[in-house]
Amino acid sequence: MIYLEIFWCYFQIGLFSIGGGHAALPVVQSMVVEQRGWLTLPEFIGMITISEIAPGALAINTATYVGVTMGGILGGIIATLSCMLPSFIIVLTLACLYTKY
């Protein structure tokens, strides 16, 4: 059940956060800290610090961190992929429409 919650949480974050990782942080804080209580505020601040230090996109790093914290390695994979999935679907749809028209 936790894997489905992780998927849905980060799918929504990926879908509704436009503008990069820093723009996604308030959405992540709202969903992960305030609504679900997966992390406390000090843990969230630590997550941001670790995600900034690690190479890669901030939103992907935070997804991986929360996923691994809540569901182990599989949770990290699910959170990472579900964060990227909305963008992938949108770009794929636009590419198909572009080639068609």
Coordinates of C-alpha atoms in Angstrom, one line a residue:
M1 CA 0.0 0.0 0.0
I2 CA 2.9 2.4 0.8
Y3 CA 4.2 2.0 -2.8
L4 CA 0.9 3.1 -4.3
E5 CA 0.9 6.1 -1.9
I6 CA 4.4 7.0 -2.9
F7 CA 3.5 6.6 -6.6
W8 CA 0.4 8.8 -6.4
C9 CA 2.1 11.5 -4.2
Y10 CA 5.1 11.9 -6.5
F11 CA 3.0 11.6 -9.7
Q12 CA 1.0 14.6 -8.4
I13 CA 4.1 16.5 -7.5
G14 CA 5.5 15.8 -11.0
L15 CA 2.3 16.9 -12.6
F16 CA 1.6 20.1 -10.7
S17 CA 5.0 21.5 -10.0
I18 CA 6.1 23.6 -13.0
G19 CA 9.4 25.5 -12.9
G20 CA 12.0 23.0 -11.7
G21 CA 13.0 21.6 -8.4
H22 CA 13.0 24.8 -6.4
A23 CA 9.5 25.5 -7.5
A24 CA 8.4 22.0 -6.5
L25 CA 9.7 22.3 -2.9
P26 CA 6.6 23.9 -1.4
V27 CA 4.4 21.2 -3.1
V28 CA 6.7 18.5 -1.7
Q29 CA 6.6 20.1 1.8
S30 CA 2.9 20.3 1.7
M31 CA 2.4 16.7 0.6
V32 CA 5.2 14.9 2.4
V33 CA 5.4 16.9 5.7
E34 CA 2.0 18.4 6.2
Q35 CA -0.5 16.1 4.6
R36 CA 1.1 12.7 5.0
G37 CA 3.6 13.2 7.8
W38 CA 6.2 11.1 6.2
L39 CA 9.0 13.5 7.3
T40 CA 9.2 16.1 10.1
L41 CA 10.2 19.6 9.2
P42 CA 13.9 19.2 10.4
E43 CA 14.1 15.9 8.3
F44 CA 12.7 17.8 5.3
I45 CA 15.3 20.5 5.7
G46 CA 18.0 17.8 5.9
M47 CA 16.5 16.2 2.8
I48 CA 16.8 19.5 0.9
T49 CA 20.4 19.8 2.0
I50 CA 21.3 16.3 0.9
S51 CA 19.4 16.7 -2.4
E52 CA 21.3 20.0 -3.2
I53 CA 24.6 18.4 -2.6
A54 CA 24.0 15.2 -4.6
P55 CA 24.4 15.5 -8.4
G56 CA 21.2 15.6 -10.4
A57 CA 17.9 17.4 -10.4
L58 CA 16.6 18.6 -7.1
A59 CA 13.0 17.2 -7.6
I60 CA 14.4 13.7 -8.6
N61 CA 16.8 13.7 -5.6
T62 CA 14.0 14.6 -3.2
A63 CA 11.8 11.9 -4.7
T64 CA 14.5 9.3 -4.3
Y65 CA 15.2 10.3 -0.7
V66 CA 11.6 10.2 0.4
G67 CA 11.0 6.9 -1.6
V68 CA 14.0 5.2 0.0
T69 CA 13.0 6.5 3.5
M70 CA 9.4 5.3 3.2
G71 CA 9.7 2.2 1.1
G72 CA 13.3 1.1 0.8
I73 CA 15.0 0.7 -2.6
L74 CA 11.8 -0.2 -4.4
G75 CA 10.1 2.9 -2.9
G76 CA 13.0 5.0 -4.2
I77 CA 12.6 3.6 -7.7
I78 CA 8.9 4.1 -7.7
A79 CA 9.1 7.7 -6.4
T80 CA 11.8 8.6 -8.9
L81 CA 9.9 7.2 -11.9
S82 CA 6.5 8.5 -10.8
C83 CA 8.0 12.0 -10.5
M84 CA 9.3 11.8 -14.1
L85 CA 6.2 10.1 -15.6
P86 CA 3.9 13.1 -16.0
S87 CA 6.6 15.0 -17.9
F88 CA 7.4 12.0 -20.1
I89 CA 3.7 11.5 -20.9
I90 CA 3.2 15.2 -21.8
V91 CA 6.4 15.4 -24.0
L92 CA 5.5 12.1 -25.7
T93 CA 2.0 13.3 -26.5
L94 CA 3.3 16.6 -27.9
A95 CA 5.9 14.8 -30.0
C96 CA 3.3 12.5 -31.4
L97 CA 1.0 15.5 -32.2
Y98 CA 3.9 17.4 -33.7
T99 CA 4.8 14.5 -36.1
K100 CA 1.2 14.0 -37.0
Y101 CA 0.5 17.6 -37.8

